[in-house]
Coordinates of C-alpha atoms in Angstrom, one line a residue:
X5 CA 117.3 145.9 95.4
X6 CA 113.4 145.2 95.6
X7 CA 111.6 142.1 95.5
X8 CA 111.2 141.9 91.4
X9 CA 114.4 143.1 90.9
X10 CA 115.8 139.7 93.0
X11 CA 113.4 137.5 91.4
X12 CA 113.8 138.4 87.9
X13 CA 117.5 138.4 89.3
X14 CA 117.2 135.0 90.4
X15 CA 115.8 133.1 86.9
X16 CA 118.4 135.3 84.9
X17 CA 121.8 133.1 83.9
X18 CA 124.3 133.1 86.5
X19 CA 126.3 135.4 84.8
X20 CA 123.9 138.0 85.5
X21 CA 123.7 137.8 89.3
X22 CA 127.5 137.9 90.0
X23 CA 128.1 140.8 90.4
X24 CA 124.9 141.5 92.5
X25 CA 126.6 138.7 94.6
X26 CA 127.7 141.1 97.3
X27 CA 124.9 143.0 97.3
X28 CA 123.0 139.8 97.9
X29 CA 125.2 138.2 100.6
X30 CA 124.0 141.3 102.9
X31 CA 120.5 140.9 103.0
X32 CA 119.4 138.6 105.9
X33 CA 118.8 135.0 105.8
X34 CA 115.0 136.2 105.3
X35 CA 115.4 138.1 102.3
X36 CA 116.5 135.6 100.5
X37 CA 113.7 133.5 100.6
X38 CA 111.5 134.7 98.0
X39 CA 107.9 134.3 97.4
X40 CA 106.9 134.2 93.6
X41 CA 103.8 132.9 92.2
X42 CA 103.2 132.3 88.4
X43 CA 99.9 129.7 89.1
X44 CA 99.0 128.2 92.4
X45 CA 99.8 128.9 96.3
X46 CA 103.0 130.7 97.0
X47 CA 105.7 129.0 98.1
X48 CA 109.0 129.0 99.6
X49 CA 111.6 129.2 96.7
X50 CA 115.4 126.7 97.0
X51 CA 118.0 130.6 98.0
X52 CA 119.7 131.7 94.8
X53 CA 122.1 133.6 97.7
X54 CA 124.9 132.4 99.5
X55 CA 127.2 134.1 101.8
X56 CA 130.1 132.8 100.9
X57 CA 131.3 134.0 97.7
X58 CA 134.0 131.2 97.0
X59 CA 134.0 130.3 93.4
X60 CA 133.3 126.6 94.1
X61 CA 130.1 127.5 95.9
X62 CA 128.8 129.9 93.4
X63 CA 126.8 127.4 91.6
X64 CA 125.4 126.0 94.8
X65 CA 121.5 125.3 94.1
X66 CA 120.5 123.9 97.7
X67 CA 117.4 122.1 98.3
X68 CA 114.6 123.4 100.4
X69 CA 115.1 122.0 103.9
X70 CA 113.1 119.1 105.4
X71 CA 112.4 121.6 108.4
X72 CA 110.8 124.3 105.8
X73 CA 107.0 124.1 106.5
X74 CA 104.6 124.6 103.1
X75 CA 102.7 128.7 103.3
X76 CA 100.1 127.1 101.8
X77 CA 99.3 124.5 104.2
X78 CA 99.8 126.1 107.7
X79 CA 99.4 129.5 107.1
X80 CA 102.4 130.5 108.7
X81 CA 104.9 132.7 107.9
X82 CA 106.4 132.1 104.6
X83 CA 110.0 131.2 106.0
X84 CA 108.9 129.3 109.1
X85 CA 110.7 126.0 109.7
X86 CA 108.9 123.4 111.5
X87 CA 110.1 124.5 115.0
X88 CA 109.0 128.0 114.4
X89 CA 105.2 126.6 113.4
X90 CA 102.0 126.1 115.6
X91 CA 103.2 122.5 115.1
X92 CA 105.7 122.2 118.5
X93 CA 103.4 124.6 120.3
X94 CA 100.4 121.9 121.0
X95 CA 100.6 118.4 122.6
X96 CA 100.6 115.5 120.0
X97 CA 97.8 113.3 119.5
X98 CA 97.7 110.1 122.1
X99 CA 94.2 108.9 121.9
X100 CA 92.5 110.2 119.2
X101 CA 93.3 110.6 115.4
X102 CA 93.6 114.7 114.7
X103 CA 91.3 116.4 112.7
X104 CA 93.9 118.1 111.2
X105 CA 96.6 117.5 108.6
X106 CA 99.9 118.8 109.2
X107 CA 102.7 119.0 106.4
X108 CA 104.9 116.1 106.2
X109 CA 107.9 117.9 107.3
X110 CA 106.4 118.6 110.3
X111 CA 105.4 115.0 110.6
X112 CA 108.9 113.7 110.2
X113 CA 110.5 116.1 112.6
X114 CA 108.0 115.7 115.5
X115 CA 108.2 111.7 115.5
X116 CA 111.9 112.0 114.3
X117 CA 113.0 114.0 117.7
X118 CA 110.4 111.3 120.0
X119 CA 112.1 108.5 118.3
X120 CA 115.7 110.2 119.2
X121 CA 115.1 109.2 123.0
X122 CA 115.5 105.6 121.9
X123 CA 118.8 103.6 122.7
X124 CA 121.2 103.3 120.0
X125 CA 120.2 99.8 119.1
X126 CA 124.1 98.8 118.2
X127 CA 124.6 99.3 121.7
X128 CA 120.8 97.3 122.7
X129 CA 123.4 94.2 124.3
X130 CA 119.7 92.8 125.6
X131 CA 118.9 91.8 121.9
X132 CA 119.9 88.7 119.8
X133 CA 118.4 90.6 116.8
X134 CA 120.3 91.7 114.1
X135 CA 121.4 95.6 113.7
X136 CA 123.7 95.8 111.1
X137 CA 123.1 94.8 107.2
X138 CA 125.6 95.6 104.2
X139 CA 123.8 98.8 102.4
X140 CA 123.3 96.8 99.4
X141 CA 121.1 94.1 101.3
X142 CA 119.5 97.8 103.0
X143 CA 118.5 98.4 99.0
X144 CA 116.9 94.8 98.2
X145 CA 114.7 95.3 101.2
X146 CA 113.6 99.1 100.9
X147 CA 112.9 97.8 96.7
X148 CA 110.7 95.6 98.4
X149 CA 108.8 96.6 101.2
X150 CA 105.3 97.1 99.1
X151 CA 105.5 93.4 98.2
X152 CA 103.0 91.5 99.9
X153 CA 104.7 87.9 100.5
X154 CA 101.2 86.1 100.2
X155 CA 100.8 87.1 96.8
X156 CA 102.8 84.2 95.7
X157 CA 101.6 83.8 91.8
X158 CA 102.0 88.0 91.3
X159 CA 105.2 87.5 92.7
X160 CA 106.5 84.3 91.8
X161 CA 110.3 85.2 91.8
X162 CA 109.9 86.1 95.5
X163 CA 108.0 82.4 96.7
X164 CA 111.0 80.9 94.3
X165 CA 113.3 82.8 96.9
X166 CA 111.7 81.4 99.9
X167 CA 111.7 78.0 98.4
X168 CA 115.5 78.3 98.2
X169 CA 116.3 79.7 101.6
X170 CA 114.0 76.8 103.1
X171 CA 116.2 73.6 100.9
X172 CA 119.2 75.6 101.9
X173 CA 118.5 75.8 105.7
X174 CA 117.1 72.3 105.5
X175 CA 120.2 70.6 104.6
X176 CA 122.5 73.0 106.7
X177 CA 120.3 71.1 109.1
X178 CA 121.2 67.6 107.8
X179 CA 117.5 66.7 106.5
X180 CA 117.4 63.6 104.9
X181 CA 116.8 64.8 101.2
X182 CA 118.7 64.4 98.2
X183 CA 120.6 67.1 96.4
X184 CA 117.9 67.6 93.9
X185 CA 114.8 67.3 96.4
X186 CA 112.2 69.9 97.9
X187 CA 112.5 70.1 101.8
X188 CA 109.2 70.7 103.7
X189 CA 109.4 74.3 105.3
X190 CA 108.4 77.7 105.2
X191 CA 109.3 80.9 106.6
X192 CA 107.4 82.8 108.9
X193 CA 107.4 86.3 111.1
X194 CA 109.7 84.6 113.5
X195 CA 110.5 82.1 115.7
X196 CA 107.5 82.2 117.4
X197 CA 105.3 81.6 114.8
X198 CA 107.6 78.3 113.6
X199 CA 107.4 77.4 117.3
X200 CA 103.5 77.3 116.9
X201 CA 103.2 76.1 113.4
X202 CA 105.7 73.4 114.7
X203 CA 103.7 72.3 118.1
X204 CA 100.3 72.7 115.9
X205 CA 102.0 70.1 113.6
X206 CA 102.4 67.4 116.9
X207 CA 99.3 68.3 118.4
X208 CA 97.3 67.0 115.3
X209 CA 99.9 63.8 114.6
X210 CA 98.8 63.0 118.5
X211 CA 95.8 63.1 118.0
X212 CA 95.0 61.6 114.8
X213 CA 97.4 58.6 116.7
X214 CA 95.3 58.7 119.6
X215 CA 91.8 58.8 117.6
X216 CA 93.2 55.6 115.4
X217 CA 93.2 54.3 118.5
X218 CA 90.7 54.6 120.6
X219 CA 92.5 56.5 123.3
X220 CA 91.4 59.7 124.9
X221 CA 93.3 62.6 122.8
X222 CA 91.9 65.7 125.3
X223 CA 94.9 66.2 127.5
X224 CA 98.2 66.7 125.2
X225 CA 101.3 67.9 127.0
X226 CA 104.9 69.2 125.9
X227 CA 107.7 68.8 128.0
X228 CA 110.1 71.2 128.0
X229 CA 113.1 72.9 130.7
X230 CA 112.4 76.2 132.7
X231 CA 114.7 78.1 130.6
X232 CA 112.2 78.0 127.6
X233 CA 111.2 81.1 125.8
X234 CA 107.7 82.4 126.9
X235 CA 106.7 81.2 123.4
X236 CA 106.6 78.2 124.3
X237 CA 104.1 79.7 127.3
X238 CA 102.1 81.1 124.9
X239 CA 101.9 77.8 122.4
X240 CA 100.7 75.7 125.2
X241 CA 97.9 78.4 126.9
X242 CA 96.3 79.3 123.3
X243 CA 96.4 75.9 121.8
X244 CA 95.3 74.0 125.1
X245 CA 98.5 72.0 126.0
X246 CA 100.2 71.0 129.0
X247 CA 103.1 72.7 129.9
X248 CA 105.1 70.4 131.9
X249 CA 109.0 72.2 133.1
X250 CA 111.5 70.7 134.3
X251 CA 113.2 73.1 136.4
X252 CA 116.6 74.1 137.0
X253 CA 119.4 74.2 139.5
X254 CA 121.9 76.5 140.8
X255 CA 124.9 76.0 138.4
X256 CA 122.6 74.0 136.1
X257 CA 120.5 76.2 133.9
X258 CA 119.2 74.0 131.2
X259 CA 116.9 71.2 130.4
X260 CA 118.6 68.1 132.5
X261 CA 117.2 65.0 129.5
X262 CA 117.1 62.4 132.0
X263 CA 114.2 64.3 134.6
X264 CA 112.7 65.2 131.2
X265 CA 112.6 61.6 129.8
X266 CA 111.0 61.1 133.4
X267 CA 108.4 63.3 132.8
X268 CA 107.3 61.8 129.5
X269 CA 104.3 60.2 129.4
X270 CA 101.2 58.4 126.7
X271 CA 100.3 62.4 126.4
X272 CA 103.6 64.3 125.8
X273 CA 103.3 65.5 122.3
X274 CA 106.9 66.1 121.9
X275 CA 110.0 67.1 123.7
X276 CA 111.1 70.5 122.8
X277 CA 115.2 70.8 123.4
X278 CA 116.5 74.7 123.2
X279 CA 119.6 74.9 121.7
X280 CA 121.3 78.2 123.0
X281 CA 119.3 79.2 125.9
X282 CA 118.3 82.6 126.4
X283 CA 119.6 82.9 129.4
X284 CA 122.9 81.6 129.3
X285 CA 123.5 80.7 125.4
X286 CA 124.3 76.6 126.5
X287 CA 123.4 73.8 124.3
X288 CA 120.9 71.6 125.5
X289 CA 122.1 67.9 125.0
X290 CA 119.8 66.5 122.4
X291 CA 121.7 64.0 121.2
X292 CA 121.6 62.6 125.1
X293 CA 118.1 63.1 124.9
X294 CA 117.5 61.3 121.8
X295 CA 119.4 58.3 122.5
X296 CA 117.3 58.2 126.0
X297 CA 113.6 58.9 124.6
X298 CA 115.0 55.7 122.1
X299 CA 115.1 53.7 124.7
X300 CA 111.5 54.6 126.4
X301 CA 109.6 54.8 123.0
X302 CA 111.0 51.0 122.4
X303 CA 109.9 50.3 126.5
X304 CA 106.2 51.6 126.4
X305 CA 105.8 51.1 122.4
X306 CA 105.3 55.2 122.3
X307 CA 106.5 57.2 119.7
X308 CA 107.6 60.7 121.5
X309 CA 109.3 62.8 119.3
X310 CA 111.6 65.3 119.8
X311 CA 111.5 69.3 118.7
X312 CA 115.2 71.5 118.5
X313 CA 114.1 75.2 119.0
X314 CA 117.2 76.3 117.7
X315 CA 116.0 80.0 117.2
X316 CA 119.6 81.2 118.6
X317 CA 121.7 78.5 117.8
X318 CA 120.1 77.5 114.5
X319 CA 123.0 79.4 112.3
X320 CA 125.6 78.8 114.6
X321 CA 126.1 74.9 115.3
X322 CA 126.6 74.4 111.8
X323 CA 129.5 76.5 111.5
X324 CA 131.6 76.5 114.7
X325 CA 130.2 73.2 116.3
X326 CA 129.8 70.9 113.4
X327 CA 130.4 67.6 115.1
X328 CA 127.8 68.4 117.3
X329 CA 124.6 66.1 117.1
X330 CA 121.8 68.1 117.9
X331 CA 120.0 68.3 114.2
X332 CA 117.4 65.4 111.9
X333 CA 121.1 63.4 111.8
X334 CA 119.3 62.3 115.6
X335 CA 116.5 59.8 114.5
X336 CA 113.9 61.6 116.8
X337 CA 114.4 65.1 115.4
X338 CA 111.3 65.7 113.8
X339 CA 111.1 69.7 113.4
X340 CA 113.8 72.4 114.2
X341 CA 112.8 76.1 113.5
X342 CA 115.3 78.7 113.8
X343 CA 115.4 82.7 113.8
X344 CA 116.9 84.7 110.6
X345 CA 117.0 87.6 111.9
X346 CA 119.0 86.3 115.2
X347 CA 122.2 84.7 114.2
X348 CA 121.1 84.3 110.2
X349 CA 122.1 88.2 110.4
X350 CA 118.8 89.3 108.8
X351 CA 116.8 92.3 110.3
X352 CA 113.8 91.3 112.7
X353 CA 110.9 89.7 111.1
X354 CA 112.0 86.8 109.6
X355 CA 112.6 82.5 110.9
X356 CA 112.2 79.4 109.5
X357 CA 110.6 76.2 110.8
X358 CA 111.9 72.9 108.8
X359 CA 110.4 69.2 108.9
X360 CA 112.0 66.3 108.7
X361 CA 109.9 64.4 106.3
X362 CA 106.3 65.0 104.6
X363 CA 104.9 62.5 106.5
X364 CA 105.8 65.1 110.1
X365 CA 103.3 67.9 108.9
X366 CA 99.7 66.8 108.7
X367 CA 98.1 67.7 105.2
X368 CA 95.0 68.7 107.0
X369 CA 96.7 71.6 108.4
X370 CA 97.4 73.0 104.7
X371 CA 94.7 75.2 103.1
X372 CA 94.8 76.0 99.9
X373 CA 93.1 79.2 98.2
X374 CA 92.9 80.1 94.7
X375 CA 91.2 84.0 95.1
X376 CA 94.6 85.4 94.6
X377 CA 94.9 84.2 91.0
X378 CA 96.4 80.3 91.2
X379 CA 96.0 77.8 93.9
X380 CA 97.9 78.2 96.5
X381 CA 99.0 76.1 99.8
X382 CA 99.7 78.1 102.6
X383 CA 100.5 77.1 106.3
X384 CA 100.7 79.9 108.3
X385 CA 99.5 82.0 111.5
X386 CA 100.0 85.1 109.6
X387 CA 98.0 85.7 106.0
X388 CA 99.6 88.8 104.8
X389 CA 103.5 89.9 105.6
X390 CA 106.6 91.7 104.1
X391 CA 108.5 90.1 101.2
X392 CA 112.2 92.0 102.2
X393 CA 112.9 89.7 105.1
X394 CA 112.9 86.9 103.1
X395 CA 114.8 88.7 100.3
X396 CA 117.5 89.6 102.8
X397 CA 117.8 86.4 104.0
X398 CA 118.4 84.9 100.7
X399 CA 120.8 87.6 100.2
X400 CA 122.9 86.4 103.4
X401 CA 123.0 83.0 102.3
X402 CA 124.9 83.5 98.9
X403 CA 126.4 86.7 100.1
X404 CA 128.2 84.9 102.8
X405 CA 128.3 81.3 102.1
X406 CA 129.4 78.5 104.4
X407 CA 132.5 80.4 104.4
X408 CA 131.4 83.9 105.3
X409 CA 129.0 82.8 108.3
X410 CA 131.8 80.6 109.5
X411 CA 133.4 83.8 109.7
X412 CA 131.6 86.1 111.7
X413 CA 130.3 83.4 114.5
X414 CA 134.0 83.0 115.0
X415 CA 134.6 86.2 115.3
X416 CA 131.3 86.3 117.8
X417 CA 132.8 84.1 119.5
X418 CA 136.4 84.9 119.9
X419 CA 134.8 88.7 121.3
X420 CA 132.5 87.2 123.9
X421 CA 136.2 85.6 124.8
X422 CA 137.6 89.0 125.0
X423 CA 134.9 89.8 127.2
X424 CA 134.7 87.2 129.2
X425 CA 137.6 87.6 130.2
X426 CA 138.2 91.1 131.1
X427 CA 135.2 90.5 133.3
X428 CA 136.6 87.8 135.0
X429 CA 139.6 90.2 135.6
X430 CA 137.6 92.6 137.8
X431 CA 137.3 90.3 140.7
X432 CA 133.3 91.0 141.1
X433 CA 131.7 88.7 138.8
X434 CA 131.1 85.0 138.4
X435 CA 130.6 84.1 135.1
X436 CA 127.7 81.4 134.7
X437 CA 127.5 81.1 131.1
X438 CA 129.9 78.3 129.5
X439 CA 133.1 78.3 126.6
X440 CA 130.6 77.1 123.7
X441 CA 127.1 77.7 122.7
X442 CA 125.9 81.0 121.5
X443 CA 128.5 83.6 121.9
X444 CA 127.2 85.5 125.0
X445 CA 128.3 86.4 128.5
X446 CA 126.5 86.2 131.4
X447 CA 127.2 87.0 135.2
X448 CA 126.8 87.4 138.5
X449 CA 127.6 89.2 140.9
X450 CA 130.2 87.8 143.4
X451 CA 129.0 89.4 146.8
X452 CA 125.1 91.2 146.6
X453 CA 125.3 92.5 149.6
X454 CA 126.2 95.6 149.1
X455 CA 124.7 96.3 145.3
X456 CA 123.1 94.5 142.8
X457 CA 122.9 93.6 139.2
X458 CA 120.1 95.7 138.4
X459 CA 121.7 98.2 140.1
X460 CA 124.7 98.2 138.2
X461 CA 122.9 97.5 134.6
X462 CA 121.4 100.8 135.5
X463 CA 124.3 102.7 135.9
X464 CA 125.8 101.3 132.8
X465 CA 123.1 103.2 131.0
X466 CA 124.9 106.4 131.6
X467 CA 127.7 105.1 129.2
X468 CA 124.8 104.0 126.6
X469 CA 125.1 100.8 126.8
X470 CA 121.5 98.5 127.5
X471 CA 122.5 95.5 129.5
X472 CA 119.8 93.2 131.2
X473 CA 119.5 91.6 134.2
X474 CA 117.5 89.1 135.2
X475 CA 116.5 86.3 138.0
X476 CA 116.9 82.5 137.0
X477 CA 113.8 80.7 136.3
X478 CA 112.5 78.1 138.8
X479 CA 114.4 76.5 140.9
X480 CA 117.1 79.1 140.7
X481 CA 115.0 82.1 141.6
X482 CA 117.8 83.5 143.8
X483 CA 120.6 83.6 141.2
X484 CA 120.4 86.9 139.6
X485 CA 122.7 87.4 136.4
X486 CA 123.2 90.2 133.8
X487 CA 124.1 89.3 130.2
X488 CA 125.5 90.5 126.6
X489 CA 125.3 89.3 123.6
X490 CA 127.7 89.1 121.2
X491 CA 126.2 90.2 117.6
X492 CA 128.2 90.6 114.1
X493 CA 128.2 94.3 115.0
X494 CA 130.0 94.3 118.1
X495 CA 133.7 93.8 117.8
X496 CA 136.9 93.7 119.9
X497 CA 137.1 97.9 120.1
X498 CA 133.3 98.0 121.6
X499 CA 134.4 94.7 123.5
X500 CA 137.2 96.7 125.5
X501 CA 135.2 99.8 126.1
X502 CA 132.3 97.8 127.6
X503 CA 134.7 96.6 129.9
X504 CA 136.6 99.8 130.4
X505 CA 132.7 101.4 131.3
X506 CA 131.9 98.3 133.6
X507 CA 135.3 99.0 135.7
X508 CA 134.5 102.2 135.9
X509 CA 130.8 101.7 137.6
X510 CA 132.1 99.6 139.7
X511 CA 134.5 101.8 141.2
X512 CA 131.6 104.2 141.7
X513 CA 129.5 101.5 143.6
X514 CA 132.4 100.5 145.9
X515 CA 132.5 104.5 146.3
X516 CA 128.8 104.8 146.9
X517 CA 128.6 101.5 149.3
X518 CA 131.2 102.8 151.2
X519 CA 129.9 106.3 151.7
X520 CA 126.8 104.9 152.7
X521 CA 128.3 102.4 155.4
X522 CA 129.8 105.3 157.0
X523 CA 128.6 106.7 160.2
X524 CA 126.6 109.7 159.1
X525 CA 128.0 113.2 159.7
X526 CA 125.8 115.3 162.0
X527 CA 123.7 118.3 160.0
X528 CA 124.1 122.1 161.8
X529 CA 120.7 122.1 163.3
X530 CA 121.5 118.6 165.1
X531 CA 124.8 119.8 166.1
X532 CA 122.8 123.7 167.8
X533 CA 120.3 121.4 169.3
X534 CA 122.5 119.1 170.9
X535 CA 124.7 122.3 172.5
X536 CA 121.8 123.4 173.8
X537 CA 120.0 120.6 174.8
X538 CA 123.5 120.4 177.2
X539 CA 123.3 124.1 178.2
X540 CA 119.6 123.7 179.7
X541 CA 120.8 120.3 181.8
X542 CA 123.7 122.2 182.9
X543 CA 122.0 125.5 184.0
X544 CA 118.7 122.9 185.6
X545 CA 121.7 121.2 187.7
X546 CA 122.8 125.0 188.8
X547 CA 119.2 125.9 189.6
X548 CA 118.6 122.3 191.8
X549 CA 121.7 123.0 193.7
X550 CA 121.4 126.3 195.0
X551 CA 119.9 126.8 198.8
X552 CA 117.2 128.9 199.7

């Protein structure tokens, strides 16, 4: 059969291939992809063959595959796939932008097989961001990822959504507004942003204080514990504050409140209290700290406030701890911002900063622009960002409920007990995180001597699974701890294969360590050179004792 005989074959109702269908089925995979042109390039046509000739596959109408690269475009061969094109042969771009175009198959398939030398990020047990969302949540966010979030009055429905997530948050927090009343928030890219809208917020209250009067307002500090996130680093270098640490101790790795209270002075802009430390997941005791920065403010006639980065803990207090004190139910409390896409089980990009009262955000830090079609307040670092973030995190909330997020931080935490645990078990480990706080393990190793942590993170990378390890801040430099963190995506059956993997490395180190302590076996060449290194003493004590 010749070329126009196929393609008039091929347009012709099915019934008039069938019985060609054999006939077909032994041409080669080549042959059946058929140029044709009626207007326009040629192109690679969807095969009207198939091998098979099983009834149910008879209608088969398969697409073109992704890998199929355009004739028009590259000038290859007409049935060249992407990994048979000039496109593989030649060293992607690095530094420069390519004066060429390339299809977009080829496109895909190149940065699709880079990106396949990333970790599975399920099994990323570094990350407190979320990794899982329901499908349906997946939809909401892909219908929305051209929505610019800035464009509030083209997009009204979307700033109503925000507006909703912040009253929610805010009285899951225990701000004092009524049912009925707007809290004073806003969402932002991340805890690191509310972190510096939040310390931007103190800065000015300060120094408006300081300026009413009279007082020097040039040296601001924040005082804060070692353990802080490096945000809080960053807040104090690019807005010119003080960063004054407390630091830990061995077996204490979080903000002690009475050596911060110490350290509190006519300068300290706030106290910033971490609630679920990154490095261990414990609570700092801000209801300790309160009631002790009460009792100073009312000695010197200050007015130090206090600031709950609950960016980990944020959405998990509320549910599993709620007779902790630790939100604005402590007088002092005068912001708390918090990560959604941690523990509010939203993909990254999204956190919240709330305030207490009106009267904690300065109005002068509030512009307000009209050129997008209405007036607008805005208070942000960022001007333009995504819309699906915020979406999604409206989604969890009434998806969930009090209920549902109750839930899975149980679960979270009943699998870090699971884990913590079967770690225990081994024998080799200390474990320095504590019962409650964010649902997390973290250890040490029990003798260093002979390996390390990092040593034996890296070998659980073989299994796939990303753990980190990590030195204490200052003054617990020497303590050196791996950890994992217990998301909504990792459940008891990953739980007990984490810990059958860890038993298993471990084995191997004792193996290795041992091997390495033994005396070392001598090679062949050291063993010849040693026989006759003996020979030529033995035959130079012949030669010395023979008499002339």
């Amino acid at each position: 059969m010749d070329a126009r005989s196929a393609r008039s074959l091929l347009f012709a109702p099915q019934e008039a291939w069938r019985p060609h269908h054999v006939a077909l089925a032994a041409m080669s995979p080549a042959a059946c992809l058929l140029p044709y042109k009626e207007s326009g390039p040629a192109r690679v046509l969807p095969r009207p063959c198939l091998r098979s000739t099983h009834p149910a596959r008879r209608n088969d109408r398969l697409p073109q595959s992704s890998m199929a690269v355009s004739t028009a475009q590259t000038g290859e061969s007409r049935h060249s796939s992407t990994f048979a094109s000039r496109y593989v042969r030649t060293a992607l771009p690095r530094f420069r932008i390519p004066e060429q175009s390339i299809p977009k198959e080829a496109a895909y398939q190149i940065i699709n097989d880079e990106l396949m030398l990333d970790c599975n990020p399920r099994l990323n047990l570094a990350s407190f961001v979320t990794t899982w969302m329901e499908p349906e949540c997946d939809k909401l966010m892909m219908a929305a990822i051209n929505k610019n979030y800035v464009n509030m009055d083209e997009y009204p429905v979307t700033t109503e959504l925000q507006n909703r997530c912040v009253n929610m948050i805010a009285h899951l927090f225990n701000a004092p507004i009524g049912d009925d009343e707007t809290a004073v928030g806003v969402g932002t890219v991340g805890s690191s942003e509310a972190i510096m809208l939040a310390g931007l917020a103190f800065k000015r209250k300060w120094q408006n204080r300081r300026k009413a009067e009279g007082k020097p307002y040039d040296k601001p500090n924040i005082v804060t514990g070692a353990n802080v996130q490096v945000c809080w680093e960053k807040f104090a270098r690019y807005f010119e504050v003080e960063l004054k640490e407390v630091k830990l101790t061995e077996g204490y790795y979080v903000m002690n409140p009475e050596k911060a209270v110490e350290m509190v002075d006519e300068n300290t802009i706030c106290v910033a209290a971490i609630l679920g430390s990154t490095l261990t997941g414990e609570f700092e005791d801000v209801k300790l700290l309160n009631d002790l920065l009460t009792a100073k403010n009312a000695e010197t006639g200050w007015d130090t406030p206090i600031h709950v980065d609950a960016a980990s803990g944020g959405f998990i207090a509320p549910f599993i701890y709620p007779e902790l004190e630790w939100d604005f139910r402590l007088p002092l409390v005068k912001s708390i911002n918090v990560s959604g896409h941690k523990y509010g089980l939203v993909y990254a990009g999204v956190g919240w900063v709330i305030w207490r009262t009106k009267d904690d955000l300065p109005d002068e830090l509030i512009f307000h622009i009209n050129y997008l079609g209405a007036d607008q307040p805005t208070f942000t670092l960022n001007f333009s960002k995504g819309s699906n973030q915020i979406i999604a995190q409206y989604y969890q909330l009434i998806r969930l409920g009090f209920e549902g997020y109750k839930d899975i931080m149980q679960n979270c935490r009943d699998n870090a007990t699971v884990l913590r645990e079967g770690i225990e078990k081994m024998g080799y480990f200390e474990v320095v995180s504590k019962d409650s706080g964010v649902p997390l393990v973290a250890f040490s190793l029990r003798d260093s001597s002979r390996y390390t942590v990092f040593e034996v993170a890296e070998s659980l990378r073989r299994f796939g699974w990303i753990l980190p390890a990590y030195t204490m801040p200052a003054d617990a430099e020497h303590v050196a701890v791996m950890r994992v963190v217990i998301r909504e995506d990792f459940g008891r059956g990953l739980a007990e294969r984490l810990i059958a993997d860890l038993g298993k490395v471990m084995a191997d180190m004792d193996a290795h360590a041992a091997k390495k302590a033994e005396p070392g076996k001598k090679s062949v060449h050291q063993i010849e050179k040693e026989v006759t290194t003996y020979w030529r003493r033995l035959v130079d004590r012949k030669k010395g004792s023979l008499v002339c």
